[in-house]
CSV table of C-alpha atoms and ligand atoms in Angstrom, one decimal:
chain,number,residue,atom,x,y,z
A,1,UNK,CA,122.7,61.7,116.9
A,2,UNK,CA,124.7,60.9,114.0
A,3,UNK,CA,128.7,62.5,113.7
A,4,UNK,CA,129.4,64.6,111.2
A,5,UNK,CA,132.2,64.8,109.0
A,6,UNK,CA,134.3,67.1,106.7
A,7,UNK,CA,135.4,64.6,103.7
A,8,UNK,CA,136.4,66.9,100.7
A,9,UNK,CA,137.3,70.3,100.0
A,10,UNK,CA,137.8,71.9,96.6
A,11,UNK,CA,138.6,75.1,95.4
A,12,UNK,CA,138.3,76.9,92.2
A,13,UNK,CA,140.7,79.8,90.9
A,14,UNK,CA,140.0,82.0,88.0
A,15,UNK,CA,142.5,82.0,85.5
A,16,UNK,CA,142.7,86.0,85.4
A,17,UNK,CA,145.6,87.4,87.8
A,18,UNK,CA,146.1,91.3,89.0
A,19,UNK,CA,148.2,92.6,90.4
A,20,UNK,CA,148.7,95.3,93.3
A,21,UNK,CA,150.7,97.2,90.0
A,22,UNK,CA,148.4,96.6,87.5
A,23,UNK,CA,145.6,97.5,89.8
A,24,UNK,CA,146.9,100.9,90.9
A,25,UNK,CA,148.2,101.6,87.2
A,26,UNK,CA,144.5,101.3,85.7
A,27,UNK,CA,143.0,103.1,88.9
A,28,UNK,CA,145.3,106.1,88.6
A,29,UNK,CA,144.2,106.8,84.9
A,30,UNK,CA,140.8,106.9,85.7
A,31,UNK,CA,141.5,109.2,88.3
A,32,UNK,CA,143.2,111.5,85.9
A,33,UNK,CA,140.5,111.5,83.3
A,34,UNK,CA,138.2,112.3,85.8
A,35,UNK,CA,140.2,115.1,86.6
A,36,UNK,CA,140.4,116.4,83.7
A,37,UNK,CA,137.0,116.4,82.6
A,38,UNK,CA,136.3,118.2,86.1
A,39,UNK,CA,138.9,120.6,85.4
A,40,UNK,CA,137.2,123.8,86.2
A,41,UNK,CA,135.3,122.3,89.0
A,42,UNK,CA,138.2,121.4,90.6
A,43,UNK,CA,140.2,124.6,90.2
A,44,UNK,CA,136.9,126.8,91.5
A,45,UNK,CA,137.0,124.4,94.7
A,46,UNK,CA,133.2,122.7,93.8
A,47,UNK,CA,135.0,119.3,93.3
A,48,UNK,CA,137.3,117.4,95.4
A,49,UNK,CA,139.9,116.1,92.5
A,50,UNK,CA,140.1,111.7,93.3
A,51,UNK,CA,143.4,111.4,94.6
A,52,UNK,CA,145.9,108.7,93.0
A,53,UNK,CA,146.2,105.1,94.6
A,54,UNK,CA,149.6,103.3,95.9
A,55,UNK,CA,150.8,99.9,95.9
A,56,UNK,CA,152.6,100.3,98.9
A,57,UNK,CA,149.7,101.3,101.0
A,58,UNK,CA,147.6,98.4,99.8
A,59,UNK,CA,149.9,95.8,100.8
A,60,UNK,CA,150.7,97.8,104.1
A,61,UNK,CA,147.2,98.3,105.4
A,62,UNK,CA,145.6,94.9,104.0
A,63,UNK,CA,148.8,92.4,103.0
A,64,UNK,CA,146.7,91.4,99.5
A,65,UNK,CA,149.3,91.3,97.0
A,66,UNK,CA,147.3,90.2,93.9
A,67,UNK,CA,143.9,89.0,93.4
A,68,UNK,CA,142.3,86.2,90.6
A,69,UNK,CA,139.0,87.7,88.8
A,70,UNK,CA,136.3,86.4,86.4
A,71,UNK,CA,137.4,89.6,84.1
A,72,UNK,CA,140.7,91.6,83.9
A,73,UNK,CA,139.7,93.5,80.9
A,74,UNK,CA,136.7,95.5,82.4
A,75,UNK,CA,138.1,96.0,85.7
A,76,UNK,CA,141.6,97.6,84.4
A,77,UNK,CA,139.6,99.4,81.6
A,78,UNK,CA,140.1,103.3,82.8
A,79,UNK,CA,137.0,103.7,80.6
A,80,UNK,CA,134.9,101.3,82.6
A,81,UNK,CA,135.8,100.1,85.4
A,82,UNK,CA,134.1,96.7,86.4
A,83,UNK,CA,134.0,93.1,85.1
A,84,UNK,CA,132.8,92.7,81.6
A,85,UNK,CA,130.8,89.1,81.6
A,86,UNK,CA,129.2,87.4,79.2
A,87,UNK,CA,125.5,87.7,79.1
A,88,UNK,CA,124.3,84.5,79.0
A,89,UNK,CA,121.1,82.5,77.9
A,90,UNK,CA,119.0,80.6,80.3
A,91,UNK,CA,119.9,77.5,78.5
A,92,UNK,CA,123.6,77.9,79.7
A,93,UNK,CA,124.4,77.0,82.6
A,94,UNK,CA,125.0,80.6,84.8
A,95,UNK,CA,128.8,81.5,85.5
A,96,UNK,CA,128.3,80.8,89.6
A,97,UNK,CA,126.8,77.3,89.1
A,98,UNK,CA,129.9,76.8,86.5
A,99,UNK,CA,132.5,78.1,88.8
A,100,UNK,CA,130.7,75.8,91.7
A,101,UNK,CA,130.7,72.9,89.7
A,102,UNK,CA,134.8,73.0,89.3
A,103,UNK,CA,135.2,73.2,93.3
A,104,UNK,CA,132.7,70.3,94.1
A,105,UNK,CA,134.0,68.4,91.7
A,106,UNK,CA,137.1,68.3,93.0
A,107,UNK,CA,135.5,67.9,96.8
A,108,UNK,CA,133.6,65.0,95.9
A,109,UNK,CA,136.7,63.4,94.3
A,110,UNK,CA,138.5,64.1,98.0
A,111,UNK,CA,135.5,62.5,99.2
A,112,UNK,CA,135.8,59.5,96.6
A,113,UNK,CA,131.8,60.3,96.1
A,114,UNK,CA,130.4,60.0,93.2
A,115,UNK,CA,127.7,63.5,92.7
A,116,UNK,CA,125.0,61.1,92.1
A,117,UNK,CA,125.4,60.2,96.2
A,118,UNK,CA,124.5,64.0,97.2
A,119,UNK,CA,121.2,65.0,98.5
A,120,UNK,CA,121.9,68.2,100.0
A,121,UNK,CA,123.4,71.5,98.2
A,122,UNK,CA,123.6,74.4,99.8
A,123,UNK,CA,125.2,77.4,97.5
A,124,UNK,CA,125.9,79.7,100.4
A,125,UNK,CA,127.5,83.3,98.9
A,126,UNK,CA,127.7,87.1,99.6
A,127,UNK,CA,125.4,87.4,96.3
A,128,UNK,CA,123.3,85.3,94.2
A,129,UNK,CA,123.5,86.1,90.2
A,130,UNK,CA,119.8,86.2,90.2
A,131,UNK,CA,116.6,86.0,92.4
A,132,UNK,CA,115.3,82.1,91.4
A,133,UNK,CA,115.0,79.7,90.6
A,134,UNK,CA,118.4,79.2,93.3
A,135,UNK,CA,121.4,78.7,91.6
A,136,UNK,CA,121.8,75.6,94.0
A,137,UNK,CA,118.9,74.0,92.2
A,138,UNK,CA,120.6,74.9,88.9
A,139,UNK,CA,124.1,73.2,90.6
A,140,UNK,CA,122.3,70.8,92.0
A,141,UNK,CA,121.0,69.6,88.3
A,142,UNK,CA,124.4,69.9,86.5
A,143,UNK,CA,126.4,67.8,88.8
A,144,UNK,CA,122.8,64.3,89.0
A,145,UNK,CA,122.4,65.1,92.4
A,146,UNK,CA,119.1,63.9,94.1
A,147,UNK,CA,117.7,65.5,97.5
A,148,UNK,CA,117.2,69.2,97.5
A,149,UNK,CA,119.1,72.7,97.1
A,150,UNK,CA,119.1,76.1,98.2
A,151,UNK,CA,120.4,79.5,98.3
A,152,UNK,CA,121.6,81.4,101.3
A,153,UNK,CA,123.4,84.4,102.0
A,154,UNK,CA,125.3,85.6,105.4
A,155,UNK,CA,127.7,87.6,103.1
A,156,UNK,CA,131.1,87.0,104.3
A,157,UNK,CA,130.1,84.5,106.8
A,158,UNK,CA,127.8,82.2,104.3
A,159,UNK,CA,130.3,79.4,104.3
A,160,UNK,CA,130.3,79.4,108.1
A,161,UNK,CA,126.7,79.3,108.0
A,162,UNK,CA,125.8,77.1,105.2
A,163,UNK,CA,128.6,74.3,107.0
A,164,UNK,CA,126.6,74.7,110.1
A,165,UNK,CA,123.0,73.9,108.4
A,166,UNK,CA,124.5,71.1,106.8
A,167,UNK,CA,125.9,69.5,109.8
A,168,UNK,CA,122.6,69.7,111.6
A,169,UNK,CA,121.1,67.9,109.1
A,170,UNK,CA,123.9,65.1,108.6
A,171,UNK,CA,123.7,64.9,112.2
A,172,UNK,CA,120.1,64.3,112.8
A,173,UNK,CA,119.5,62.1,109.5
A,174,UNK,CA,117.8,63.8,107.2
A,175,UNK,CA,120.9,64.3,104.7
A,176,UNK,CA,123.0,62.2,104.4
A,177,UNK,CA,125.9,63.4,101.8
A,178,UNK,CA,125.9,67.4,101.7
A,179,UNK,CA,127.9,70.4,99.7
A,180,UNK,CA,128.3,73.6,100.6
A,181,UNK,CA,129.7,76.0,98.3
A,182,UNK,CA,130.8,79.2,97.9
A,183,UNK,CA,130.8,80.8,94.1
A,184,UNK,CA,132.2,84.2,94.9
A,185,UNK,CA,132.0,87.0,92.2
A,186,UNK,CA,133.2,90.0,94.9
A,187,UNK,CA,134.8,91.8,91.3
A,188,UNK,CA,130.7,92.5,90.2
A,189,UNK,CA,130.1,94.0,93.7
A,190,UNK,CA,132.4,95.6,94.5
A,191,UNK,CA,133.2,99.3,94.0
A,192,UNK,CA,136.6,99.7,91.3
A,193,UNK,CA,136.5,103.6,91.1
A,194,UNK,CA,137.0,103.6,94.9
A,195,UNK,CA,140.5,103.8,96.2
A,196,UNK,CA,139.4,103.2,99.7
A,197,UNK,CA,138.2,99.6,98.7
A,198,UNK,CA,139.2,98.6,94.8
A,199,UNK,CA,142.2,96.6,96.3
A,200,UNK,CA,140.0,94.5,98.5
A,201,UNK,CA,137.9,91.8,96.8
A,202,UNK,CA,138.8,89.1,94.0
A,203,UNK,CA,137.2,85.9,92.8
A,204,UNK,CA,137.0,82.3,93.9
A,205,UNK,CA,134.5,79.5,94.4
A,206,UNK,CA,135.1,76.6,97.2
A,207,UNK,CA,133.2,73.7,98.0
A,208,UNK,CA,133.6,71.2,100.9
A,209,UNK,CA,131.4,67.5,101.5
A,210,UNK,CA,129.6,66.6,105.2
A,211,UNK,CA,128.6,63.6,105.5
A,212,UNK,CA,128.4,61.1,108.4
A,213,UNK,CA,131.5,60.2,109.8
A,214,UNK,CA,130.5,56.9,109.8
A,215,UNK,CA,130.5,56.7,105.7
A,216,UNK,CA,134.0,58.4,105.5
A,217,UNK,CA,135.9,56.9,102.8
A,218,UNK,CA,139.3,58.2,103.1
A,219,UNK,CA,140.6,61.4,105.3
A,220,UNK,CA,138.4,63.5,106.9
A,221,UNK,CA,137.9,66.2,109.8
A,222,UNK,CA,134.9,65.4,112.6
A,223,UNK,CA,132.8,68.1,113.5
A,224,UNK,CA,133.1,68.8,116.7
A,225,UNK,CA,130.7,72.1,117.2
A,226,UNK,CA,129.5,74.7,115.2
A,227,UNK,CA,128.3,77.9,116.5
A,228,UNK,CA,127.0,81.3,114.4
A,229,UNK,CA,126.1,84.7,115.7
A,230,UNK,CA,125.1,87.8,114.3
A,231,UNK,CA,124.6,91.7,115.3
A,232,UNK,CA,122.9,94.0,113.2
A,233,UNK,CA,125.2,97.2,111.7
A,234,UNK,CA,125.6,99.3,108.6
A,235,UNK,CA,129.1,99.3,108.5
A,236,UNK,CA,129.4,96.8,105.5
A,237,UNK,CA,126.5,97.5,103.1
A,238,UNK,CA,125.5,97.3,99.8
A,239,UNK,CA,121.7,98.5,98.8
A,240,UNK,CA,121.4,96.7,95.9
A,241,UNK,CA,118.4,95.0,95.7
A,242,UNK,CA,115.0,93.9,94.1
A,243,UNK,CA,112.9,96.9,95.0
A,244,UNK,CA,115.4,99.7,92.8
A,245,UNK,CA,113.8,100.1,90.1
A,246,UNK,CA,110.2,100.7,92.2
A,247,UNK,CA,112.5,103.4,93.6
A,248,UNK,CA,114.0,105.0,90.3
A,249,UNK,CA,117.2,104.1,91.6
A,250,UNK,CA,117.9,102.4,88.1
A,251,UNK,CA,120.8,105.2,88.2
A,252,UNK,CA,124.8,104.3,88.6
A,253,UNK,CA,124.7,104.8,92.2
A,254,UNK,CA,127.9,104.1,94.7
A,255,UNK,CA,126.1,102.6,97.5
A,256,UNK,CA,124.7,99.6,94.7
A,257,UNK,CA,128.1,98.4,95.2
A,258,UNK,CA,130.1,97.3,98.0
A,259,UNK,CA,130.4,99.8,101.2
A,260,UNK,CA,132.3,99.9,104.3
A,261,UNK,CA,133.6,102.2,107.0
A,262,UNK,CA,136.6,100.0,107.0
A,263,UNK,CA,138.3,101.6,110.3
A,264,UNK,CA,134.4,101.0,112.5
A,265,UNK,CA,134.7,97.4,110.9
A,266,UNK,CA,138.6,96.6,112.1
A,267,UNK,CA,137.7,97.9,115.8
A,268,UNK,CA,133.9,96.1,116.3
A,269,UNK,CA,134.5,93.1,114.5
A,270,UNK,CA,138.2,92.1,116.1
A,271,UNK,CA,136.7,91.7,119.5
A,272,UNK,CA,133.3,89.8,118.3
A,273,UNK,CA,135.2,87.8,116.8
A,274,UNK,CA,137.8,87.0,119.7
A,275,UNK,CA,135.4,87.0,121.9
A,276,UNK,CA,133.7,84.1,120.0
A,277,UNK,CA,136.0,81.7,118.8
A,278,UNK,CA,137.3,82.1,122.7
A,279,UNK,CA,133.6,81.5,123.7
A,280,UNK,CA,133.0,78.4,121.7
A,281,UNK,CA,136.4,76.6,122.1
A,282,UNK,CA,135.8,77.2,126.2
A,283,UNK,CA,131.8,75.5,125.8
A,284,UNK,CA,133.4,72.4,124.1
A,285,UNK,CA,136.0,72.1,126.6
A,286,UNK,CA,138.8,72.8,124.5
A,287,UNK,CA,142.2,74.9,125.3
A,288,UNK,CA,143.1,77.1,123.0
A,289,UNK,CA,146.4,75.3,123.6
A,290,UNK,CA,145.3,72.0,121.8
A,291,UNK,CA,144.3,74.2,118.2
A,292,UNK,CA,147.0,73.3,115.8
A,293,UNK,CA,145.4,75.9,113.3
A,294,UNK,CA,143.1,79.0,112.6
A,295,UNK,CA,141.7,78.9,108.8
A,296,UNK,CA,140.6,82.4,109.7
A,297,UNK,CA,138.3,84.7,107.0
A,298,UNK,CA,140.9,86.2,104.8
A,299,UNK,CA,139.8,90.3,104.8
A,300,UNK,CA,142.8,91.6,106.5
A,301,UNK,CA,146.3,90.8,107.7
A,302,UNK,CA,147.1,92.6,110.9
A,303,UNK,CA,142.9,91.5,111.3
A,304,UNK,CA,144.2,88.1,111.6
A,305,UNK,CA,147.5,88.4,113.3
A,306,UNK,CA,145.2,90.2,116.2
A,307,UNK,CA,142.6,87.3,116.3
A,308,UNK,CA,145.2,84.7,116.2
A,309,UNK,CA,147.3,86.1,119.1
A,310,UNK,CA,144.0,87.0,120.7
A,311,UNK,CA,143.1,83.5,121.2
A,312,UNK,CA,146.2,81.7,121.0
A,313,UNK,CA,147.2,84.0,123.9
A,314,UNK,CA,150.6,84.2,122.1
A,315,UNK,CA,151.8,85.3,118.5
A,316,UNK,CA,151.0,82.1,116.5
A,317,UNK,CA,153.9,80.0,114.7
A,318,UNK,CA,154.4,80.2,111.3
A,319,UNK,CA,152.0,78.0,109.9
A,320,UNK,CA,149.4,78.1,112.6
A,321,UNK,CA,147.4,80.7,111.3
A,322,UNK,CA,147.9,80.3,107.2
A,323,UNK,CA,146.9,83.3,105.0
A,324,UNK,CA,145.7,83.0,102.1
A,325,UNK,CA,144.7,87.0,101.5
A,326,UNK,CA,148.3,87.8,99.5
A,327,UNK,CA,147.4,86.0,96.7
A,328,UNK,CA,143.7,86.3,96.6
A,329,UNK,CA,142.5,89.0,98.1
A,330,UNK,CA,139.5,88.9,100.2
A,331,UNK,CA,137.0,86.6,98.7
A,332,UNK,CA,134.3,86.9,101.3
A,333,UNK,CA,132.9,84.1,102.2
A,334,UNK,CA,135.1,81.5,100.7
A,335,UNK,CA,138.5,83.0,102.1
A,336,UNK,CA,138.8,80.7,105.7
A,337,UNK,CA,137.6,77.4,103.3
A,338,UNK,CA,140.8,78.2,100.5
A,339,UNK,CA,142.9,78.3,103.6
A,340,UNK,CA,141.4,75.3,104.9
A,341,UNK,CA,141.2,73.3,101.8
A,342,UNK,CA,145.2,74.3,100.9
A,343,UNK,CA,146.7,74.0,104.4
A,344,UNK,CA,144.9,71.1,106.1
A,345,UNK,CA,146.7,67.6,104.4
A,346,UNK,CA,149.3,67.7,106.8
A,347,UNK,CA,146.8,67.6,110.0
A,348,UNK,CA,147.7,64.4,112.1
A,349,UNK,CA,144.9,62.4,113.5
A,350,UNK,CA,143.8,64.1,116.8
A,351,UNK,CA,145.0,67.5,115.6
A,352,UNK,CA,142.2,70.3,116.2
A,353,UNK,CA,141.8,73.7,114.5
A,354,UNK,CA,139.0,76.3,113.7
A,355,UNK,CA,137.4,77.2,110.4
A,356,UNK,CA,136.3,81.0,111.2
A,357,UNK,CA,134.7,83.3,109.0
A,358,UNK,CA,133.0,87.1,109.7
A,359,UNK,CA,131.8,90.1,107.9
A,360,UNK,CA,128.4,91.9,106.9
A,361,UNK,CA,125.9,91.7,109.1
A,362,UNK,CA,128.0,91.7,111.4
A,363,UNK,CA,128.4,87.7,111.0
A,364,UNK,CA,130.5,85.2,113.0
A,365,UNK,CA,130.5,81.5,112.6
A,366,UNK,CA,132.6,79.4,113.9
A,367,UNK,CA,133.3,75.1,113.4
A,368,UNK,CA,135.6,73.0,115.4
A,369,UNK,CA,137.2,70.3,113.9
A,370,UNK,CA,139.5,67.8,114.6
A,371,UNK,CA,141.1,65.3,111.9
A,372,UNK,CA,140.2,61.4,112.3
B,401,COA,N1,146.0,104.3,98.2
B,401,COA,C1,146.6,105.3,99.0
B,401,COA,N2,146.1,105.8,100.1
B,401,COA,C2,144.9,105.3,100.4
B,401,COA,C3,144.2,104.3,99.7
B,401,COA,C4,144.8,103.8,98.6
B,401,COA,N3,144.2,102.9,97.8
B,401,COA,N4,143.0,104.1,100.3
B,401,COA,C5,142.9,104.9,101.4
B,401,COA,N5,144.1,105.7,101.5
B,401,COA,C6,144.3,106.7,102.4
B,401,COA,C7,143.1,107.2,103.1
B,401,COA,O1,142.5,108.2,102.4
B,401,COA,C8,143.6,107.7,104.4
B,401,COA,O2,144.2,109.0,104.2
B,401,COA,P1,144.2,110.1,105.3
B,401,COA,O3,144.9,109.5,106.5
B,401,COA,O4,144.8,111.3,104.7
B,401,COA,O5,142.7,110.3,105.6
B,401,COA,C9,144.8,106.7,104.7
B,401,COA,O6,145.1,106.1,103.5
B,401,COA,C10,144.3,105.7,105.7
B,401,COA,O7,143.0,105.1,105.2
B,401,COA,P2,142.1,104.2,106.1
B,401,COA,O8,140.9,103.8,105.3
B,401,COA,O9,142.0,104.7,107.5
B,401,COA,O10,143.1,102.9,106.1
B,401,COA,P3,143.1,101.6,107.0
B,401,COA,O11,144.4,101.5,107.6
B,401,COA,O12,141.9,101.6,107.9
B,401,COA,O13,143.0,100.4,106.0
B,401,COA,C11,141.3,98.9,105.2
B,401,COA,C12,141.8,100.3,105.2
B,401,COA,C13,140.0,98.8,104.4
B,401,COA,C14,142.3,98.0,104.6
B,401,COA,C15,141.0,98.5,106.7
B,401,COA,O14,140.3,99.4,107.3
B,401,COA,C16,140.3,97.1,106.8
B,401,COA,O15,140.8,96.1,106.4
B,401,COA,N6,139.1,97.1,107.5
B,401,COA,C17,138.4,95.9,107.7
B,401,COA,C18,138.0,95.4,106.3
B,401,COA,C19,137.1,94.2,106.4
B,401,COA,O16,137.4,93.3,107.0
B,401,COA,N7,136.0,94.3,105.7
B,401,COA,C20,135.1,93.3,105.7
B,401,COA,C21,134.7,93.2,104.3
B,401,COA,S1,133.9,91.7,104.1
């Protein structure tokens, strides 16, 4: 069997911040003008009126402080509400293959690969901009590379995934110089006119290279193990799908977007997730005492603080458990890879750490790695 290898990692940030402010500021005028124009509905009792959003209890119950996005105009438009984006013609290359091509770009340059070298891309997201042809097919003809591509979606836990097909197939030949990334446009699923959730999600694409440790060029991280799991529930849903018009659901309906019972989601997913990084470090023989890091998935603060004491068996240092959430929000499945591609450079060979990410499904996937 051959080793595999993280070799690059690259990340992509949309130019467009908001803030917590900002957010609340936009949120707060829809809510009034929906109140208004439900006036009497209110007043006779028929309509609940939507209650105003805080800044204070966004940052207290999540720690996200700001978030990057693909469109600030739509989204803080009281009038409207979501992301305005370009429609596009299927000549130009579609926004998610554009916003992947930035973050493996800069992997392969980590990896001092040239794109031409890749034979594997997997684009591994929470949503896919279209049904086919995959948008890794597309990504995989704007960057040269030869091989195959495809699509695949675990929703928060695709990156997880997608690393762990990838390193099967380094490891038993058939690739030899993969990419997984992760284009994440969370601001076109998710639900703005909702204050229980329009604070959570913001954009991002990351990208990282496997390839045989063996043909590492510079710096890299061995895989070590990699281990998914899953568990059906509803608690994180969104219906959206190819069958809605068949069901004259072609309507503006709330559960097209993102849903959660966020509170059901804090208390089943914590110990899942525990219970399987815990589970995975003990079948590779590893202490949780030799894991200089946790590049956790980056949906919640105190969510992490629990999982990182949880199997640290302590509070973690500072710096042990890096969060990346305050300045961009939850972005699905790309969140534990950020962390990982901007706290990782000063790992010293031998140091070990785990790349976690969870979410819809429910998902877990865990990889162990250790720097060369
Ligand atoms: N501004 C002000 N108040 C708000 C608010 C907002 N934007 N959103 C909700 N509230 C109110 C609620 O209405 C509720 O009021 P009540 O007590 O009078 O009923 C109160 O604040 C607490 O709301 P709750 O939803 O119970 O908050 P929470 O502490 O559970 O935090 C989440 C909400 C979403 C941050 C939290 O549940 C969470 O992070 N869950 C897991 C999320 C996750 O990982 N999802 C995975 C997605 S991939």
């Amino acid at each position: 069997m051959i080793q595999p290898a993280i070799t690059g990692s690259g990340v992509f940030t949309p130019e467009n911040i908001i803030t917590n402010d900002e957010l609340v500021v936009a949120f707060n005028a829809y809510a009034d003008r929906i109140n208004a124009e439900n006036a009497d509905a209110i007043a006779s009792g028929e309509m609940e009126p939507v209650p105003h959003s805080s800044a204070d209890f966004i940052v207290s119950a999540s720690g996200i402080e700001q978030r990057f996005v693909m469109d600030k105009a739509g989204v803080l438009d009281p009038n409207r509400m979501f992301p305005h984006l370009r429609a596009r013609s299927d000549e130009e290359p579609s926004i998610m293959a554009e916003m992947a091509v930035d973050a493996i770009t800069k992997a392969l340059a980590q990896a001092g690969r040239d794109a031409s070298e890749v034979d594997l891309v997997i684009c591994a997201a929470s949503n896919h901009e279209r049904a086919y042809p995959a948008v890794a097919v597309e990504i995989q003809s704007l960057i040269g590379a030869g091989g195959f591509a495809f699509d695949m979606n675990v929703a928060c836990s695709s990156a997880t995934f997608g690393i762990q097909a990838a390193a099967d197939m380094v490891r038993s030949g058939s690739v030899k110089c993969a990419i997984v990334v992760n284009p994440e446009i969370c601001s076109a699923h998710l639900e703005w006119r909702d204050r229980d959730c329009h604070f959570i999600f913001g954009d991002v694409a990351t990208a990282v290279v496997i390839e045989p440790q063996a043909n590492a060029k510079g710096a890299h991280f061995t895989i070590h193990g990699t281990r998914c799991a899953t568990e059906f529930s509803n608690n994180i849903r969104n219906n959206n799908g190819f069958l809605r018009r068949t069901r004259d659901q072609m309507e503006d309906r709330r559960d097209m977007q993102f849903m959660q019972n966020g509170r059901k989601v804090f208390k089943e997913v914590l110990p899942m997730v525990s219970a399987h990084i815990l589970g995975h470090l003990e079948d590779e023989g590893w202490g949780a005492d030799s894991l200089r890091r946790l590049w956790l998935h980056q949906a919640n603060k105190t969510m992490n603080d629990f999982i990182g004491k949880k199997v640290l068996g302590r509070t973690p240092e500072p710096g042990e458990q890096p969060n990346i959430l305050q300045d961009y929000a939850n972005t699905s499945s790309a969140g534990s890879i950020i962390a990982f591609s901007k706290y990782s450079d000063d790992m010293q060979p031998g140091d070990r750490g785990v790349i976690c990410s969870f979410g819809a499904g429910y998902s877990v996937g865990s990889v162990l790695i250790e720097r060369a």
